[in-house]
Structure formats: structure tokens, C-alpha cells
PDB file of C-alpha atoms in Angstrom:
ATOM      1  CA  UNK J1039      58.600  44.573  41.808  1.00  0.00           C
ATOM      2  CA  UNK J1040      55.842  46.478  43.630  1.00  0.00           C
ATOM      3  CA  UNK J1041      53.711  49.106  41.982  1.00  0.00           C
ATOM      4  CA  UNK J1042      53.944  52.116  44.283  1.00  0.00           C
ATOM      5  CA  UNK J1043      50.524  53.504  43.418  1.00  0.00           C
ATOM      6  CA  UNK J1044      48.560  50.295  44.027  1.00  0.00           C
ATOM      7  CA  UNK J1045      50.908  48.277  46.182  1.00  0.00           C
ATOM      8  CA  UNK J1046      50.436  45.221  43.949  1.00  0.00           C
ATOM      9  CA  UNK J1047      53.282  42.914  43.100  1.00  0.00           C
ATOM     10  CA  UNK J1048      54.009  42.666  39.397  1.00  0.00           C
ATOM     11  CA  UNK J1049      56.435  40.560  37.405  1.00  0.00           C
ATOM     12  CA  UNK J1050      58.601  42.385  34.933  1.00  0.00           C
ATOM     13  CA  UNK J1051      59.901  40.543  31.889  1.00  0.00           C
ATOM     14  CA  UNK J1052      61.418  43.628  30.222  1.00  0.00           C
ATOM     15  CA  UNK J1053      65.024  44.122  31.449  1.00  0.00           C
ATOM     16  CA  UNK J1054      64.969  47.784  30.408  1.00  0.00           C
ATOM     17  CA  UNK J1055      62.245  48.413  32.979  1.00  0.00           C
ATOM     18  CA  UNK J1056      64.608  47.338  35.742  1.00  0.00           C
ATOM     19  CA  UNK J1057      66.882  50.294  36.587  1.00  0.00           C
ATOM     20  CA  UNK J1058      69.534  47.965  38.053  1.00  0.00           C
ATOM     21  CA  UNK J1059      70.028  46.249  34.697  1.00  0.00           C
ATOM     22  CA  UNK J1060      71.695  48.223  31.926  1.00  0.00           C
ATOM     23  CA  UNK J1061      70.379  47.703  28.412  1.00  0.00           C
ATOM     24  CA  UNK J1062      72.561  45.712  26.063  1.00  0.00           C
ATOM     25  CA  UNK J1063      74.306  47.744  23.361  1.00  0.00           C
ATOM     26  CA  UNK J1064      73.571  46.353  19.987  1.00  0.00           C
ATOM     27  CA  UNK J1065      76.240  46.569  17.300  1.00  0.00           C
ATOM     28  CA  UNK J1066      75.650  49.132  14.584  1.00  0.00           C
ATOM     29  CA  UNK J1067      74.764  47.789  11.195  1.00  0.00           C
ATOM     30  CA  UNK J1068      74.536  49.378   7.780  1.00  0.00           C
ATOM     31  CA  UNK J1069      76.682  52.042   6.083  1.00  0.00           C
ATOM     32  CA  UNK J1070      77.541  53.843   9.353  1.00  0.00           C
ATOM     33  CA  UNK J1071      79.088  50.747  10.903  1.00  0.00           C
ATOM     34  CA  UNK J1072      82.777  50.819   9.923  1.00  0.00           C
ATOM     35  CA  UNK J1073      85.265  48.482  11.481  1.00  0.00           C
ATOM     36  CA  UNK J1074      88.450  50.176  12.764  1.00  0.00           C
ATOM     37  CA  UNK J1075      90.572  48.577  10.025  1.00  0.00           C
ATOM     38  CA  UNK J1076      88.230  49.785   7.295  1.00  0.00           C
ATOM     39  CA  UNK J1077      88.218  53.280   8.799  1.00  0.00           C
ATOM     40  CA  UNK J1078      92.041  53.315   8.650  1.00  0.00           C
ATOM     41  CA  UNK J1079      91.983  52.143   5.032  1.00  0.00           C
ATOM     42  CA  UNK J1080      89.507  54.832   4.091  1.00  0.00           C
ATOM     43  CA  UNK J1081      91.767  57.602   5.510  1.00  0.00           C
ATOM     44  CA  UNK J1082      95.131  56.019   4.703  1.00  0.00           C
ATOM     45  CA  UNK J1083      95.596  57.974   1.452  1.00  0.00           C
ATOM     46  CA  UNK J1084      94.931  61.311   3.146  1.00  0.00           C
ATOM     47  CA  UNK J1085      97.256  60.430   6.031  1.00  0.00           C
ATOM     48  CA  UNK J1086     100.062  59.422   3.651  1.00  0.00           C
ATOM     49  CA  UNK J1087      99.663  62.623   1.615  1.00  0.00           C
ATOM     50  CA  UNK J1088      99.599  64.781   4.764  1.00  0.00           C
ATOM     51  CA  UNK J1089     102.742  63.047   6.049  1.00  0.00           C
ATOM     52  CA  UNK J1090     104.589  63.583   2.758  1.00  0.00           C
ATOM     53  CA  UNK J1091     103.585  67.244   2.599  1.00  0.00           C
ATOM     54  CA  UNK J1092     104.672  67.752   6.221  1.00  0.00           C
ATOM     55  CA  UNK J1093     108.057  66.156   5.544  1.00  0.00           C
ATOM     56  CA  UNK J1094     108.585  68.290   2.435  1.00  0.00           C
ATOM     57  CA  UNK J1095     107.706  71.485   4.303  1.00  0.00           C
ATOM     58  CA  UNK J1096     110.000  70.571   7.207  1.00  0.00           C
ATOM     59  CA  UNK J1097     112.815  69.701   4.786  1.00  0.00           C
ATOM     60  CA  UNK J1098     112.388  73.011   2.968  1.00  0.00           C
ATOM     61  CA  UNK J1099     112.306  75.013   6.209  1.00  0.00           C
ATOM     62  CA  UNK J1100     115.127  73.293   8.078  1.00  0.00           C
ATOM     63  CA  UNK J1101     117.314  71.130   5.809  1.00  0.00           C
ATOM     64  CA  UNK J1102     117.643  72.163   2.153  1.00  0.00           C
ATOM     65  CA  UNK J1103     116.625  74.939  -0.179  1.00  0.00           C
ATOM     66  CA  UNK J1104     117.078  75.536  -3.904  1.00  0.00           C
ATOM     67  CA  UNK J1105     118.261  79.022  -4.911  1.00  0.00           C
ATOM     68  CA  UNK J1106     119.049  80.606  -8.263  1.00  0.00           C
ATOM     69  CA  UNK J1107     122.301  82.528  -8.708  1.00  0.00           C
ATOM     70  CA  UNK J1108     121.554  85.964 -10.163  1.00  0.00           C
ATOM     71  CA  UNK J1109     124.951  87.677 -10.427  1.00  0.00           C
ATOM     72  CA  UNK J1110     128.275  86.934 -12.132  1.00  0.00           C
ATOM     73  CA  UNK J1111     130.315  87.543  -8.967  1.00  0.00           C
ATOM     74  CA  UNK J1112     131.068  83.809  -8.582  1.00  0.00           C
ATOM     75  CA  UNK J1113     132.086  83.227 -12.239  1.00  0.00           C
ATOM     76  CA  UNK J1114     133.700  81.063 -13.473  1.00  0.00           C
ATOM     77  CA  UNK J1115     132.844  78.705 -10.580  1.00  0.00           C
ATOM     78  CA  UNK J1116     129.090  79.364 -10.716  1.00  0.00           C
ATOM     79  CA  UNK J1117     127.534  81.077 -13.703  1.00  0.00           C
ATOM     80  CA  UNK J1118     124.474  83.370 -13.530  1.00  0.00           C
ATOM     81  CA  UNK J1119     121.225  81.394 -13.777  1.00  0.00           C
ATOM     82  CA  UNK J1120     122.659  78.298 -12.085  1.00  0.00           C
ATOM     83  CA  UNK J1121     120.560  76.646  -9.388  1.00  0.00           C
ATOM     84  CA  UNK J1122     122.120  75.553  -6.112  1.00  0.00           C
ATOM     85  CA  UNK J1123     120.801  73.158  -3.486  1.00  0.00           C
ATOM     86  CA  UNK J1124     121.659  74.622  -0.091  1.00  0.00           C
ATOM     87  CA  UNK J1125     122.450  72.538   2.958  1.00  0.00           C
ATOM     88  CA  UNK J1126     120.826  74.404   5.854  1.00  0.00           C
ATOM     89  CA  UNK J1127     121.910  71.973   8.571  1.00  0.00           C
ATOM     90  CA  UNK J1128     125.724  71.937   8.470  1.00  0.00           C
ATOM     91  CA  UNK J1129     126.277  75.372   9.967  1.00  0.00           C
ATOM     92  CA  UNK J1130     123.920  74.615  12.836  1.00  0.00           C
ATOM     93  CA  UNK J1131     126.501  72.106  14.068  1.00  0.00           C
ATOM     94  CA  UNK J1132     129.799  73.703  12.998  1.00  0.00           C
ATOM     95  CA  UNK J1133     131.327  76.964  11.822  1.00  0.00           C
ATOM     96  CA  UNK J1134     131.991  77.692   8.124  1.00  0.00           C
ATOM     97  CA  UNK J1135     135.507  76.867   6.924  1.00  0.00           C
ATOM     98  CA  UNK J1136     137.849  78.678   4.556  1.00  0.00           C
ATOM     99  CA  UNK J1137     137.128  77.809   0.926  1.00  0.00           C
ATOM    100  CA  UNK J1138     133.470  76.838   1.446  1.00  0.00           C
ATOM    101  CA  UNK J1139     130.694  78.478  -0.533  1.00  0.00           C
ATOM    102  CA  UNK J1140     127.921  80.046   1.497  1.00  0.00           C
ATOM    103  CA  UNK J1141     124.661  81.826   0.797  1.00  0.00           C
ATOM    104  CA  UNK J1142     123.973  84.863   2.940  1.00  0.00           C
ATOM    105  CA  UNK J1143     121.884  88.019   2.869  1.00  0.00           C
ATOM    106  CA  UNK J1144     123.515  91.147   1.551  1.00  0.00           C
ATOM    107  CA  UNK J1145     123.306  93.497   4.550  1.00  0.00           C
ATOM    108  CA  UNK J1146     122.592  96.457   2.276  1.00  0.00           C
ATOM    109  CA  UNK J1147     119.909  95.068  -0.031  1.00  0.00           C
ATOM    110  CA  UNK J1148     118.667  91.961   1.793  1.00  0.00           C
ATOM    111  CA  UNK J1149     119.044  89.826  -1.365  1.00  0.00           C
ATOM    112  CA  UNK J1150     120.644  86.391  -1.210  1.00  0.00           C
ATOM    113  CA  UNK J1151     124.275  86.301  -2.322  1.00  0.00           C
ATOM    114  CA  UNK J1152     126.620  83.386  -2.974  1.00  0.00           C
ATOM    115  CA  UNK J1153     130.203  83.932  -1.817  1.00  0.00           C
ATOM    116  CA  UNK J1154     133.321  82.014  -0.804  1.00  0.00           C
ATOM    117  CA  UNK J1155     134.574  82.073   2.802  1.00  0.00           C
ATOM    118  CA  UNK J1156     138.197  83.252   2.615  1.00  0.00           C
ATOM    119  CA  UNK J1157     138.834  84.006   6.297  1.00  0.00           C
ATOM    120  CA  UNK J1158     137.220  83.167   9.631  1.00  0.00           C
ATOM    121  CA  UNK J1159     137.081  84.837  13.037  1.00  0.00           C
ATOM    122  CA  UNK J1160     140.535  85.710  14.335  1.00  0.00           C
ATOM    123  CA  UNK J1161     142.176  85.756  10.872  1.00  0.00           C
ATOM    124  CA  UNK J1162     143.796  88.766   9.256  1.00  0.00           C
ATOM    125  CA  UNK J1163     142.722  89.218   5.620  1.00  0.00           C
ATOM    126  CA  UNK J1164     143.896  91.467   2.820  1.00  0.00           C
ATOM    127  CA  UNK J1165     144.441  91.769  -0.919  1.00  0.00           C
ATOM    128  CA  UNK J1166     147.927  92.617  -2.136  1.00  0.00           C
ATOM    129  CA  UNK J1167     148.212  93.529  -5.839  1.00  0.00           C
ATOM    130  CA  UNK J1168     145.060  91.503  -6.553  1.00  0.00           C
ATOM    131  CA  UNK J1169     146.072  88.374  -4.592  1.00  0.00           C
ATOM    132  CA  UNK J1170     144.414  87.156  -1.388  1.00  0.00           C
ATOM    133  CA  UNK J1171     146.545  87.245   1.767  1.00  0.00           C
ATOM    134  CA  UNK J1172     145.315  85.480   4.926  1.00  0.00           C
ATOM    135  CA  UNK J1173     147.371  85.740   8.115  1.00  0.00           C
ATOM    136  CA  UNK J1174     150.297  87.136   6.113  1.00  0.00           C
ATOM    137  CA  UNK J1175     150.397  84.239   3.611  1.00  0.00           C
ATOM    138  CA  UNK J1176     149.385  84.438  -0.063  1.00  0.00           C
ATOM    139  CA  UNK J1177     146.543  81.976  -0.782  1.00  0.00           C
ATOM    140  CA  UNK J1178     146.575  79.900  -3.972  1.00  0.00           C
ATOM    141  CA  UNK J1179     143.100  80.221  -5.536  1.00  0.00           C
ATOM    142  CA  UNK J1180     142.962  78.504  -8.934  1.00  0.00           C
ATOM    143  CA  UNK J1181     139.164  79.025  -9.112  1.00  0.00           C
ATOM    144  CA  UNK J1182     139.410  82.842  -8.966  1.00  0.00           C
ATOM    145  CA  UNK J1183     139.172  85.107 -12.011  1.00  0.00           C
ATOM    146  CA  UNK J1184     141.936  87.665 -11.378  1.00  0.00           C
ATOM    147  CA  UNK J1185     141.012  89.783 -14.417  1.00  0.00           C
ATOM    148  CA  UNK J1186     141.021  93.434 -13.392  1.00  0.00           C
ATOM    149  CA  UNK J1187     142.600  92.735 -10.010  1.00  0.00           C
ATOM    150  CA  UNK J1188     146.303  93.652 -10.471  1.00  0.00           C
ATOM    151  CA  UNK J1189     147.053  96.888  -8.706  1.00  0.00           C
ATOM    152  CA  UNK J1190     144.232  96.427  -6.168  1.00  0.00           C
ATOM    153  CA  UNK J1191     144.993  96.502  -2.483  1.00  0.00           C
ATOM    154  CA  UNK J1192     142.854  95.990   0.626  1.00  0.00           C
ATOM    155  CA  UNK J1193     143.632  95.568   4.301  1.00  0.00           C
ATOM    156  CA  UNK J1194     144.958  93.679   6.057  1.00  0.00           C
ATOM    157  CA  UNK J1195     141.970  93.771   8.368  1.00  0.00           C
ATOM    158  CA  UNK J1196     141.142  91.483  11.312  1.00  0.00           C
ATOM    159  CA  UNK J1197     138.044  89.300  11.053  1.00  0.00           C
ATOM    160  CA  UNK J1198     135.975  89.535  14.277  1.00  0.00           C
ATOM    161  CA  UNK J1199     135.315  86.352  16.258  1.00  0.00           C
ATOM    162  CA  UNK J1200     132.130  84.521  15.208  1.00  0.00           C
ATOM    163  CA  UNK J1201     132.294  86.186  11.776  1.00  0.00           C
ATOM    164  CA  UNK J1202     133.534  85.235   8.319  1.00  0.00           C
ATOM    165  CA  UNK J1203     135.058  87.261   5.502  1.00  0.00           C
ATOM    166  CA  UNK J1204     133.578  86.403   2.095  1.00  0.00           C
ATOM    167  CA  UNK J1205     134.648  87.228  -1.452  1.00  0.00           C
ATOM    168  CA  UNK J1206     133.262  86.447  -4.878  1.00  0.00           C
ATOM    169  CA  UNK J1207     135.414  84.379  -7.243  1.00  0.00           C
ATOM    170  CA  UNK J1208     135.226  87.171  -9.837  1.00  0.00           C
ATOM    171  CA  UNK J1209     136.875  89.653  -7.500  1.00  0.00           C
ATOM    172  CA  UNK J1210     136.727  92.732  -9.737  1.00  0.00           C
ATOM    173  CA  UNK J1211     132.902  92.446 -10.088  1.00  0.00           C
ATOM    174  CA  UNK J1212     132.027  91.177  -6.623  1.00  0.00           C
ATOM    175  CA  UNK J1213     130.308  93.162  -3.885  1.00  0.00           C
ATOM    176  CA  UNK J1214     131.410  91.302  -0.780  1.00  0.00           C
ATOM    177  CA  UNK J1215     132.969  91.733   2.678  1.00  0.00           C
ATOM    178  CA  UNK J1216     135.316  94.394   1.269  1.00  0.00           C
ATOM    179  CA  UNK J1217     132.222  96.576   0.743  1.00  0.00           C
ATOM    180  CA  UNK J1218     129.935  95.659   3.651  1.00  0.00           C
ATOM    181  CA  UNK J1219     132.365  94.347   6.276  1.00  0.00           C
TER     182      UNK J1219
END
């Protein structure tokens, strides 16, 4: 190499002085040098916990939910204070069917209510002397408490498409589709 100020030739033994040669990177040593596997092990617990929490949150938001029944409108099938595990996925893929229990929001109060689907869109529903009539046929409902129902009449009314008609199993005490449509 030539010194530009003096024009003398000099020999350079230091490779870092030569701009065409990059310096060698020396491996880190000491407490800051962590191999990739050790780094994974150090964070594995936090990653596992974060994954579990994420799965639980996603399950709670999209798949299942636990609710407490507050009213007696579903007695004797479900007593007040009972806890139910709700399946939130089924009705994303299919419509509710007659006889199934559902949880919905009361359109008047906004509170969650548990009711039984007794008619679906396109059906005609009514109550004749306390007994359920769907599409002109009396429905056998062994799970229903008919106390206080004789002499009660309702409908028949058509159920709109994409809608369901719900009733409580304790019909005399239930606030249901007869009240809020």
C-alpha cells in the first residue's frame, strides 16, 4: 500500500486497515451469548401460557359460554340457579330446530333468557286451551308444566321466515314469544 502523503510504500499486517477486507466477526461470549435453543427454552413457558390464554379467550368468544339461569320459566326442565354450557357454534352452520333449547336476549330488557324452540319460520303456532298447536296439530310435550294453562288461548300466528317462536316450559310464568313476538 502507498502512503498518499509521503508516497512511500508500506506493508500492512493489520487486515482491518485494508478496506477491501472485512473484519472477522467474533462470536459473543458471556451472559449475553444465548444459543437459539436456549433462548427458546427461556421463553417456552411464556409462549405456552400465552397460547393457552389465547385458546381460552377464543373458545369463550366463539365456541362455548357458561350462563346461569335466573328465572323459573323453564321449570321443571331447568331450575333457577342452574348453570348451562352454551354451544355457540351450532347455529352458525344450521338453523335451530323444534324442541331445542336456546339462549337469546329478551328484546325488551336485553337480559339473557333460556327458552324452547316450538316453531320455526313458515310454521303456524298457537295455544288451544293450554296446549301447544303447531301447523294445526297438537304437540305432545311431556316436559311442560301445564299448571295454570287450561283456558288459555293464543294464535294461531304465522312464524316469519328466518325466525323462531320460543316458549318457556313453565308456560303460565314464562315471558316468551307470546309477549315479544
